[in-house]
mmCIF file of C-alpha atoms in Angstrom:
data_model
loop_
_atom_site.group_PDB
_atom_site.id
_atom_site.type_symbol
_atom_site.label_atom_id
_atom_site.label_comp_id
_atom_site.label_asym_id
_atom_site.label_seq_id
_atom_site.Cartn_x
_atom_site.Cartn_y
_atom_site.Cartn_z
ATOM 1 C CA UNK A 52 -2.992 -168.722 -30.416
ATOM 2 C CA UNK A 53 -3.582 -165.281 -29.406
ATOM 3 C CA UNK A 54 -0.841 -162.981 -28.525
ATOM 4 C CA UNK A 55 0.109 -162.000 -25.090
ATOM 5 C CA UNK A 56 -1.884 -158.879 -23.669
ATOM 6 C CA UNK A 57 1.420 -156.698 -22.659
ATOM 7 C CA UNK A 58 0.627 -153.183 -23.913
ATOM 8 C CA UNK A 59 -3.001 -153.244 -22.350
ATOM 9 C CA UNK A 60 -1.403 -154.641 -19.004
ATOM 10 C CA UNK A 61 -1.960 -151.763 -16.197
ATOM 11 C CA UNK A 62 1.801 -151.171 -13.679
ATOM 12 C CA UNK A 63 1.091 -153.314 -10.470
ATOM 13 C CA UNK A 64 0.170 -150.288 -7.846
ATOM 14 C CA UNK A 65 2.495 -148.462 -5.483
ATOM 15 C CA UNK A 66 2.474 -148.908 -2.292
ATOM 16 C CA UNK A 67 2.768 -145.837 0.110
ATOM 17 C CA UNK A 68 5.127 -146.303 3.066
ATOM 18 C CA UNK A 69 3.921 -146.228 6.409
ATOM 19 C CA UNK A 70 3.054 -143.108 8.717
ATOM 20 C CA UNK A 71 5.996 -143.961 10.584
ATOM 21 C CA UNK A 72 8.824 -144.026 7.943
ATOM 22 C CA UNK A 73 9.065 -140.448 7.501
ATOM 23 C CA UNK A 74 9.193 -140.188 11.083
ATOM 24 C CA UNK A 75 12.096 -143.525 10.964
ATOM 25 C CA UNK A 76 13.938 -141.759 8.003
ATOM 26 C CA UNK A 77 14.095 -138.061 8.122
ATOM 27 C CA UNK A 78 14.822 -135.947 5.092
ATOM 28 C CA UNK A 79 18.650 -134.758 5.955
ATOM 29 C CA UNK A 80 19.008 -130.956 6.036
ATOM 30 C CA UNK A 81 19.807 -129.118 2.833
ATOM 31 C CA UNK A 82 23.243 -127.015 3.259
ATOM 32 C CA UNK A 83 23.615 -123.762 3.083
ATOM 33 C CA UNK A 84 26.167 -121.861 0.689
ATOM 34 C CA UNK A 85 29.029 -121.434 2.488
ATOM 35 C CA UNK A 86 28.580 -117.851 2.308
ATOM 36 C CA UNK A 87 25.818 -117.334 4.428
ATOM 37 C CA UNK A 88 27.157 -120.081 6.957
ATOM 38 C CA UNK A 89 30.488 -117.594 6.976
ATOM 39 C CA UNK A 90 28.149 -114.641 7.207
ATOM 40 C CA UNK A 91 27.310 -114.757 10.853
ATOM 41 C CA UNK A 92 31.253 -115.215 11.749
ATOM 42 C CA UNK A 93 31.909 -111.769 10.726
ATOM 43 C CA UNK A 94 29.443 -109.730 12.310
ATOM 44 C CA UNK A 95 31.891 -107.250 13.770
ATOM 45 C CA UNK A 96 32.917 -106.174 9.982
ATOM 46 C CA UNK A 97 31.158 -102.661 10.047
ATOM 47 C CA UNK A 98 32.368 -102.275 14.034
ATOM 48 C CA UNK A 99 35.879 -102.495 12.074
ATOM 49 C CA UNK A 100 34.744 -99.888 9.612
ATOM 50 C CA UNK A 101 33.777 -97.408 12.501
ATOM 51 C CA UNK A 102 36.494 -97.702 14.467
ATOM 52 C CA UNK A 103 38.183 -95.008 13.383
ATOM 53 C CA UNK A 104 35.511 -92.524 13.342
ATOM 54 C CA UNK A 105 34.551 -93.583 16.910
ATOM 55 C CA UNK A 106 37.869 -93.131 18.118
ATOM 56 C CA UNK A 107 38.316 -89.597 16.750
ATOM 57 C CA UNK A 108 34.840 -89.424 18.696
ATOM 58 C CA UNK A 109 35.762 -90.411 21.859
ATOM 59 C CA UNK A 110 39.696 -88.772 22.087
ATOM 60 C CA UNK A 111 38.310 -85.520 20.665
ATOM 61 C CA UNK A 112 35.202 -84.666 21.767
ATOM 62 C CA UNK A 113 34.300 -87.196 24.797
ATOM 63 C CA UNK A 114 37.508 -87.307 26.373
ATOM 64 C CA UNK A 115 37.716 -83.331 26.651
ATOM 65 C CA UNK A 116 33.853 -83.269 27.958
ATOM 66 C CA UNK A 117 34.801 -85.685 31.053
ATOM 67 C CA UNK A 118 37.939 -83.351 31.471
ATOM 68 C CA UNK A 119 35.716 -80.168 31.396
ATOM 69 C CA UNK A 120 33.384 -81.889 34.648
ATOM 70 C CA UNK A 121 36.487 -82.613 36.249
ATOM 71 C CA UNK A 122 38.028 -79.379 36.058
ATOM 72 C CA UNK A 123 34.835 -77.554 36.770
ATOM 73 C CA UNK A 124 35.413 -78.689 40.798
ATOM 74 C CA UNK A 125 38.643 -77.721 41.133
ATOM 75 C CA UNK A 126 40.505 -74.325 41.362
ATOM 76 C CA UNK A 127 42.660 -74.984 38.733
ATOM 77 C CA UNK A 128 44.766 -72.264 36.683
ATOM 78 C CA UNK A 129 45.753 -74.106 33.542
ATOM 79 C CA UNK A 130 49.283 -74.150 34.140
ATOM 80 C CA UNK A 131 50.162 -75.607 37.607
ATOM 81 C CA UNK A 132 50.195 -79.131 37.766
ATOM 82 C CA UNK A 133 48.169 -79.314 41.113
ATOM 83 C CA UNK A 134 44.785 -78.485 41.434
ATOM 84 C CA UNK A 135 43.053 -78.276 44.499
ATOM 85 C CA UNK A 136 38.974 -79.716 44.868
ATOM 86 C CA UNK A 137 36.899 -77.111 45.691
ATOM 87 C CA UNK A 138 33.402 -79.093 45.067
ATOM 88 C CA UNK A 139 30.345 -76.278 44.047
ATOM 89 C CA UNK A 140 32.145 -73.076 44.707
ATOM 90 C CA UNK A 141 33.080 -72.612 41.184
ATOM 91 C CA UNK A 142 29.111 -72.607 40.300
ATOM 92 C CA UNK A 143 28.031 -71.007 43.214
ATOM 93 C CA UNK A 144 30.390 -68.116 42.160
ATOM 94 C CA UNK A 145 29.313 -68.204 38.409
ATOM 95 C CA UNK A 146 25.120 -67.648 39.293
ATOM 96 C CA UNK A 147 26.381 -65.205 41.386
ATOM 97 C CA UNK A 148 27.996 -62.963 39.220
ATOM 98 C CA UNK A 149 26.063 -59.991 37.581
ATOM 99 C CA UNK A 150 27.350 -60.498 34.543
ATOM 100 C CA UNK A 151 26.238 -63.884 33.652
ATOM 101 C CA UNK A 152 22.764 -62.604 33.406
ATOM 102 C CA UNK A 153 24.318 -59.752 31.066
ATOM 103 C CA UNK A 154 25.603 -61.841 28.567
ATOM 104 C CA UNK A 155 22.364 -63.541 28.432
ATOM 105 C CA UNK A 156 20.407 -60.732 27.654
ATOM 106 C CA UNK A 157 22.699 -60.637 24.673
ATOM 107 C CA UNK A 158 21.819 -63.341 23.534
ATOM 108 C CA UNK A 159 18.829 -62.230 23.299
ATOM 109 C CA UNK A 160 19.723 -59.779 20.073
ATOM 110 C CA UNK A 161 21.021 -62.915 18.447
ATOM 111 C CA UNK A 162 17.857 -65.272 18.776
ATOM 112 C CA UNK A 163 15.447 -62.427 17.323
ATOM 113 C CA UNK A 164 18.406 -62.170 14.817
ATOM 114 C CA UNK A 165 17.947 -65.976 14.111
ATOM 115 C CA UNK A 166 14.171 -65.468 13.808
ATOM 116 C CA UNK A 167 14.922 -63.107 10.859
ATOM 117 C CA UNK A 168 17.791 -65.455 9.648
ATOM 118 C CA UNK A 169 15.270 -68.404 9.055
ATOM 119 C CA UNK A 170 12.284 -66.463 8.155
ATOM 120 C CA UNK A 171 14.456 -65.238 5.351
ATOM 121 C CA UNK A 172 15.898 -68.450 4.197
ATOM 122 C CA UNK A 173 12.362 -69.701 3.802
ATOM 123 C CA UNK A 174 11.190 -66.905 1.575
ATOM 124 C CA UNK A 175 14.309 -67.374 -0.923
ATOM 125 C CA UNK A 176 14.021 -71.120 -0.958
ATOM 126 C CA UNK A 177 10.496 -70.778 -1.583
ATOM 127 C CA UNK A 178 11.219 -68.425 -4.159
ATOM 128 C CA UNK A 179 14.180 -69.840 -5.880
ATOM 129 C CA UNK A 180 12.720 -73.165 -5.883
ATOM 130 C CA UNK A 181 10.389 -72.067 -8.306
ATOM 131 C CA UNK A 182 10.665 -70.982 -12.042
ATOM 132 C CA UNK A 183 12.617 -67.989 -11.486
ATOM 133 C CA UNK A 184 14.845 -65.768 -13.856
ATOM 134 C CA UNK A 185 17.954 -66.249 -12.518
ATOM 135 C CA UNK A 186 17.666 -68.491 -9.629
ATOM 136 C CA UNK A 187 21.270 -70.139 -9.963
ATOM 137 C CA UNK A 188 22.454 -66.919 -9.742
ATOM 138 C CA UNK A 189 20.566 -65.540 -7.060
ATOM 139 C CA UNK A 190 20.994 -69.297 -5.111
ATOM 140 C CA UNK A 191 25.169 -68.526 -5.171
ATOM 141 C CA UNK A 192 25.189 -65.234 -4.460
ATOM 142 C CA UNK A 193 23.028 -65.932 -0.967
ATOM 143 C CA UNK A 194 24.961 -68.721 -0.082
ATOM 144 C CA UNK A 195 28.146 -66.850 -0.931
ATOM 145 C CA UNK A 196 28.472 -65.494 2.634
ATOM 146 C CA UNK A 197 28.358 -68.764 4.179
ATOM 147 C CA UNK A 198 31.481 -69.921 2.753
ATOM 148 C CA UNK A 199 34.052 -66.822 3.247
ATOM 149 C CA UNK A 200 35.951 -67.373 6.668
ATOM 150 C CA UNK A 201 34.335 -65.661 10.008
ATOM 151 C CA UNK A 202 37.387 -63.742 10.577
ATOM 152 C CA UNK A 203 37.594 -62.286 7.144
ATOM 153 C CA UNK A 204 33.689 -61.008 7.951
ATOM 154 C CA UNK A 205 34.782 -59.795 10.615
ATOM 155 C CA UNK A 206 37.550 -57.141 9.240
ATOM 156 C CA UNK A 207 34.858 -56.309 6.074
ATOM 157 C CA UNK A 208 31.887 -55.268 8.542
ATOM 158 C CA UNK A 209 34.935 -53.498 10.664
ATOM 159 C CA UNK A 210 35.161 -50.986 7.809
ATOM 160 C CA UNK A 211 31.684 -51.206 7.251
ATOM 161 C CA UNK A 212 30.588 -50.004 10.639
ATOM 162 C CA UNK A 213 33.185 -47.241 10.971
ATOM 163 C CA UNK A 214 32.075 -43.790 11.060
ATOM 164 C CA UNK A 215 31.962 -42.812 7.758
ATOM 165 C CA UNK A 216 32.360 -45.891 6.095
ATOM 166 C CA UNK A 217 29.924 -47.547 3.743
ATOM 167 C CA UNK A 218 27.048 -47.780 5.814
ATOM 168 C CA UNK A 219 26.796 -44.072 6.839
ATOM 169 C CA UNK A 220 27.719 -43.089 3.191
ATOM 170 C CA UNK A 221 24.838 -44.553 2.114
ATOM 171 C CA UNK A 222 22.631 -43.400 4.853
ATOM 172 C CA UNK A 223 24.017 -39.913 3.976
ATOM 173 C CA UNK A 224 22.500 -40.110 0.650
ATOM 174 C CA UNK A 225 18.764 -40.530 2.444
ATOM 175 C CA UNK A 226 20.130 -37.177 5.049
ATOM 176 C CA UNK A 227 20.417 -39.321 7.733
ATOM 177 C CA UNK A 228 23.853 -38.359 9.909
ATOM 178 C CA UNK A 229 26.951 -40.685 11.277
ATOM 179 C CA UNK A 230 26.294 -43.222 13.841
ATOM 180 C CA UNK A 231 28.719 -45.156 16.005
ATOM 181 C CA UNK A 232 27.416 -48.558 15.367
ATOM 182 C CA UNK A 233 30.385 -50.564 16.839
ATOM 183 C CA UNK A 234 30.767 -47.882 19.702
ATOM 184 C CA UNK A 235 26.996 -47.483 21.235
ATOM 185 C CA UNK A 236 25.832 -49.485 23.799
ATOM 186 C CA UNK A 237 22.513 -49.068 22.305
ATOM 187 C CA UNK A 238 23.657 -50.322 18.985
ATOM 188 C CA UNK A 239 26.615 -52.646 18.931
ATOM 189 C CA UNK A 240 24.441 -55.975 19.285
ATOM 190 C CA UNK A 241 21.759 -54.848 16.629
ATOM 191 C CA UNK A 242 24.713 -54.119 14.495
ATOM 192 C CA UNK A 243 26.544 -57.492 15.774
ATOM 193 C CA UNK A 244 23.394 -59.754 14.842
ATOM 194 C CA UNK A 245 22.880 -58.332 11.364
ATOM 195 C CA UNK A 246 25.956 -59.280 10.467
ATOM 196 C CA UNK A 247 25.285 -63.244 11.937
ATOM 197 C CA UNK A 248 21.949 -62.831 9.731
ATOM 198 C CA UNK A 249 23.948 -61.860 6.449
ATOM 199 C CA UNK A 250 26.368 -64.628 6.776
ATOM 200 C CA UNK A 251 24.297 -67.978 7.819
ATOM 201 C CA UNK A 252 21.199 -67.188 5.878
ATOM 202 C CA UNK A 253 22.576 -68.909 3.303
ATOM 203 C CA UNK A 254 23.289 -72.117 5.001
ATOM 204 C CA UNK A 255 19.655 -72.239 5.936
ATOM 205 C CA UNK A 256 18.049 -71.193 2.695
ATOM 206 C CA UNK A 257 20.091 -74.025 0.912
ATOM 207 C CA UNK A 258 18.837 -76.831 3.840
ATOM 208 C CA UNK A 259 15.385 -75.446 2.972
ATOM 209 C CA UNK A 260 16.067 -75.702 -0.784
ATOM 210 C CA UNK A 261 16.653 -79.092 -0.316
ATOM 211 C CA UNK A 262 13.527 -80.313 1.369
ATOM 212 C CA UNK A 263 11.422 -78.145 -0.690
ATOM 213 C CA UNK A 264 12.806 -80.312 -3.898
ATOM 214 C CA UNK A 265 12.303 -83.818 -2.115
ATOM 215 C CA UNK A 266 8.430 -82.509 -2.540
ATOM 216 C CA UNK A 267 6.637 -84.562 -4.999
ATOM 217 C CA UNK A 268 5.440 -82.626 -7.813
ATOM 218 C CA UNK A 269 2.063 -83.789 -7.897
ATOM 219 C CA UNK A 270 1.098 -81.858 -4.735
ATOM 220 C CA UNK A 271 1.441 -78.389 -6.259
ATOM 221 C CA UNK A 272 -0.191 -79.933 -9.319
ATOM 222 C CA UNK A 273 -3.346 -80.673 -7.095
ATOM 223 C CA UNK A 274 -2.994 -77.742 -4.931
ATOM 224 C CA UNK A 275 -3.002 -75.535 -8.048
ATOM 225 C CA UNK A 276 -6.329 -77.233 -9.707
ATOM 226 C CA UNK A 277 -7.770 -76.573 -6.196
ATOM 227 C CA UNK A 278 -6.997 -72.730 -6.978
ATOM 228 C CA UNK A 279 -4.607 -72.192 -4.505
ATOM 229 C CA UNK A 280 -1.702 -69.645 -4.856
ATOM 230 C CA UNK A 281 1.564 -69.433 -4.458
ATOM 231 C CA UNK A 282 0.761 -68.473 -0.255
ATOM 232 C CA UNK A 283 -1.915 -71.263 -0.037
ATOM 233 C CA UNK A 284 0.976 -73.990 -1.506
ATOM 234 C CA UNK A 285 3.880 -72.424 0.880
ATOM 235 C CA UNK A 286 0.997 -72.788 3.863
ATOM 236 C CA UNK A 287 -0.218 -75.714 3.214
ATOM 237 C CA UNK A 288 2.248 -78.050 1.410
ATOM 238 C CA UNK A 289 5.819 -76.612 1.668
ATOM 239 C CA UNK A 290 5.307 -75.893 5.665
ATOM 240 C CA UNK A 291 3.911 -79.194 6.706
ATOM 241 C CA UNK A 292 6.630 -81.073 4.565
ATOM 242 C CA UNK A 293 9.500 -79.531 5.997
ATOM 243 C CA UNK A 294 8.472 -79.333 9.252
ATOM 244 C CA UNK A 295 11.254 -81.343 10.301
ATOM 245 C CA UNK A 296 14.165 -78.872 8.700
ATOM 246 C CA UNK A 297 12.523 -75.915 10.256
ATOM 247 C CA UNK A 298 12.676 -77.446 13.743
ATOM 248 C CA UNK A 299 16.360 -78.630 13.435
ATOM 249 C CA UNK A 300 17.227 -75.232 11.581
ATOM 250 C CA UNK A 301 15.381 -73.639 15.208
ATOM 251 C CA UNK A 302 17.108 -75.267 17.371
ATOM 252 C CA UNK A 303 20.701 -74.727 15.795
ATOM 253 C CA UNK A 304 20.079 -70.836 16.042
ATOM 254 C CA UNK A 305 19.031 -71.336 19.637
ATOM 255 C CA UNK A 306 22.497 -73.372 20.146
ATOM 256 C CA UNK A 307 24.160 -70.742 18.230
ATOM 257 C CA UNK A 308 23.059 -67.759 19.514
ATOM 258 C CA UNK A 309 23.784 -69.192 23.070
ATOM 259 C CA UNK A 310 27.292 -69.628 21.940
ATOM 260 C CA UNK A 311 28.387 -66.617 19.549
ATOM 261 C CA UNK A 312 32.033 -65.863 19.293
ATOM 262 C CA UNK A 313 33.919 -65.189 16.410
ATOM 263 C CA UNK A 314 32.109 -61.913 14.966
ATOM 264 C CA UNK A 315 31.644 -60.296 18.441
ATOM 265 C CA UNK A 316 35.192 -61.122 19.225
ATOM 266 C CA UNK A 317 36.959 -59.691 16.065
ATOM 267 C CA UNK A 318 34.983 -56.587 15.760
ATOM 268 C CA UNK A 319 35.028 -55.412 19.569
ATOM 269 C CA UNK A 320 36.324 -58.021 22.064
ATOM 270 C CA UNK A 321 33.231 -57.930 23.583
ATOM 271 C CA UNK A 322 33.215 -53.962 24.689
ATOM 272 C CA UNK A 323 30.806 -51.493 24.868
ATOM 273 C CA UNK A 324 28.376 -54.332 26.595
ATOM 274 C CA UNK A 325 28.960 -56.780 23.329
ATOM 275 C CA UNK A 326 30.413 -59.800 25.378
ATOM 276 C CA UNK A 327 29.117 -62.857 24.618
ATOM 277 C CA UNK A 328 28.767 -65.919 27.291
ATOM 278 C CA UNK A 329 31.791 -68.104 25.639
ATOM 279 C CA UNK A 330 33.699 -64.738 25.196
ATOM 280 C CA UNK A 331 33.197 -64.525 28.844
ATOM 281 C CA UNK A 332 34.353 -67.925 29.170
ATOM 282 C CA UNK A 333 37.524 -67.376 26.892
ATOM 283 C CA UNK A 334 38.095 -64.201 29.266
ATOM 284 C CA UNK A 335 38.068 -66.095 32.450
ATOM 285 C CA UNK A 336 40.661 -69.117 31.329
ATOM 286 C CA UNK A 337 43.247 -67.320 29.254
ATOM 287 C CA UNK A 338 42.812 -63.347 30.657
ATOM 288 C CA UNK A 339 42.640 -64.462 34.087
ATOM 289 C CA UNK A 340 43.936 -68.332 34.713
ATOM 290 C CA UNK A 341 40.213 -69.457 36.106
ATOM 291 C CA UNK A 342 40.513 -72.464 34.278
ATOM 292 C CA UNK A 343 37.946 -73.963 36.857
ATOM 293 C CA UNK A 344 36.190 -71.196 36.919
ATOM 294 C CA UNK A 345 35.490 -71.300 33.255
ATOM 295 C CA UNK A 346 35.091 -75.237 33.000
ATOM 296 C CA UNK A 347 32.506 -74.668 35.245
ATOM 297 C CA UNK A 348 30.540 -71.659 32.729
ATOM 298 C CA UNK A 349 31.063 -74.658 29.574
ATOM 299 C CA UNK A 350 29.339 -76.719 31.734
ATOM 300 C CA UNK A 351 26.592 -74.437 32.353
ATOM 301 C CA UNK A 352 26.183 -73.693 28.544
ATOM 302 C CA UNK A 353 26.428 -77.269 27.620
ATOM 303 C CA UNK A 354 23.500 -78.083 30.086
ATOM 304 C CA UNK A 355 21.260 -74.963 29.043
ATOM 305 C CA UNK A 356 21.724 -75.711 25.262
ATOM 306 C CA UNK A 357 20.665 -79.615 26.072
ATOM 307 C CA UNK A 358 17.410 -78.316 28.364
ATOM 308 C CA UNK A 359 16.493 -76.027 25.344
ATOM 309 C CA UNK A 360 16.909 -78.596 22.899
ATOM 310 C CA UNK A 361 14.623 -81.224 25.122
ATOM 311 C CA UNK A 362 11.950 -78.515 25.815
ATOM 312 C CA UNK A 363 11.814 -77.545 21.967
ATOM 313 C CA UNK A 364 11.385 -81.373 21.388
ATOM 314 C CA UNK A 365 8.945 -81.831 23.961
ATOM 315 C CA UNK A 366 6.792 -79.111 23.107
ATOM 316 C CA UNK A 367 7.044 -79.340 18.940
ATOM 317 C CA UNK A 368 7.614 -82.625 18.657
ATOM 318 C CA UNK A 369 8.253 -84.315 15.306
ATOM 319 C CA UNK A 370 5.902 -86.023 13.549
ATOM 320 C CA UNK A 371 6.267 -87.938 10.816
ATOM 321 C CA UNK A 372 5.449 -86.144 7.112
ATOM 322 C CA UNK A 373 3.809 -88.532 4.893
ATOM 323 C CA UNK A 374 4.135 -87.348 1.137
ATOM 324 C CA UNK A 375 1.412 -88.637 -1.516
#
């Protein structure tokens, strides 16, 4: 007898289950980790994280804007409880004032001295972002200013402007004579802005620094196999790529020279045709109890600063710097 054929013997064939018994017996749905099922129950967990920032926000800086509208319409002194609505006379009385227009043109001697400020700051970052001899050094002792205390400038450049302090000393040595530089009409804001230049040039020249170094290197590489210089790289590389520094750096010295206090206040009070537009505003609530009166010039600012800010967006708008 032969021997039964079972390791030849081929496996009976499967049968495939109908179309229909997927449809009859669904696959049942995998489970997620219980993380990401907890995930979506705590979406407000960064909310929690900025509620404490948002509520110094609001109590410190929104809360005292709504309070400046308010008080803008009324004829209120700052001390008496009551205050009386008196609608649009406190603006109608502000643009009619001469010396709004004065302060202005003050302002004027500021924004050229900005121009200088942050044509300045780009030539020493551009400089000190290089291989230079030094540049630590010279990179401290700019931003130096920046960090000593407005009212402390204010008392050095006192005895600095005096007559016969250190500027005309040194003049002397060239023959020229004494000046009043804090005393002329014709000179106290050209005296007033250098000073603004000297201190925030730093702060400028170190936001500059800082873009120039987020350039990737291979640009001046390719630039300088194209035979282009060290004026040919600032124009075409540095500018484009930090195009959106130089606008923001613009429009805080257009903000800031609409708004100059300190340095004008501690070296003349705002005589001899110095006064600024928030001096003026400073003068009107605490020299002479217009509390409306000067809610009503913040207001004023505040919108100017935000038109000039728009209209420097609108017309140099950002676009977007693609590095390669």
């Amino acid at each position: 007898m032969s021997a039964p054929r079972t390791a030849g013997r081929t496996p009976p064939a499967r049968t495939l289950p109908p179309p229909d018994a997927a449809r009859t017996h669904p696959r049942p749905p995998r489970r997620r980790p219980a993380s990401r099922r907890r995930g979506g129950a705590w979406w407000f967990t960064p909310w929690l994280y900025l509620l404490a920032p948002l509520a110094l926000l609001v109590t410190f800086t929104w809360l005292p804007v709504v309070d400046m509208f308010s008080y803008s319409f009324t004829d209120w002194d700052g001390i008496s409880p009551t205050r009386d609505w008196v609608g649009l006379s406190n603006y109608t009385d502000l643009f009619t004032r001469p010396q709004l227009f004065q302060v202005f043109w003050v302002s004027l001697f500021y924004l050229g001295a900005s121009a200088v400020q942050i044509c300045a700051a780009l030539y020493f970052a551009t400089v000190l972002s290089f291989d230079t001899r030094l540049r630590n050094l010279f990179k401290g002792l700019l931003f130096f200013p920046y960090l000593i205390n407005g009212v402390a400038v204010g008392f050095v450049f006192l005895y600095f402007f005096q007559p016969g302090g250190t500027l005309d000393t040194v003049l002397h040595w060239f023959g020229a004579g004494r000046h009043l530089w804090l005393g002329n009409p014709h000179l106290v804001n050209t005296s007033l802005a250098g000073v603004s230049v000297w201190r925030f040039m730093g702060l400028n020249m170190v936001l500059f620094i800082g873009a120039i170094q987020s350039i990737p290197p291979q640009l001046y590489e390719a630039a300088a196999l194209d035979g282009a210089g060290r004026w040919q790289q600032f124009r075409y590389v540095i500018a484009p790529s930090i195009r959106p520094i130089i606008s923001l750096s613009v429009i805080l010295a257009v903000s800031g020279s609409l708004s100059v206090f300190e340095i004008p206040f501690i070296m003349t009070g705002g005589s001899n045709n110095s006064e600024t537009f928030v001096i003026q505003t400073i003068k009107l609530a605490f020299n002479f109890n217009k509390t409306g009166l000067a809610s009503a010039a913040a207001v004023v600012l505040l919108l100017i600063v935000l038109l000039v800010t728009w209209l420097q967006r609108l017309l140099f708008p950002d676009e977007r710097v693609e590095q390669s």
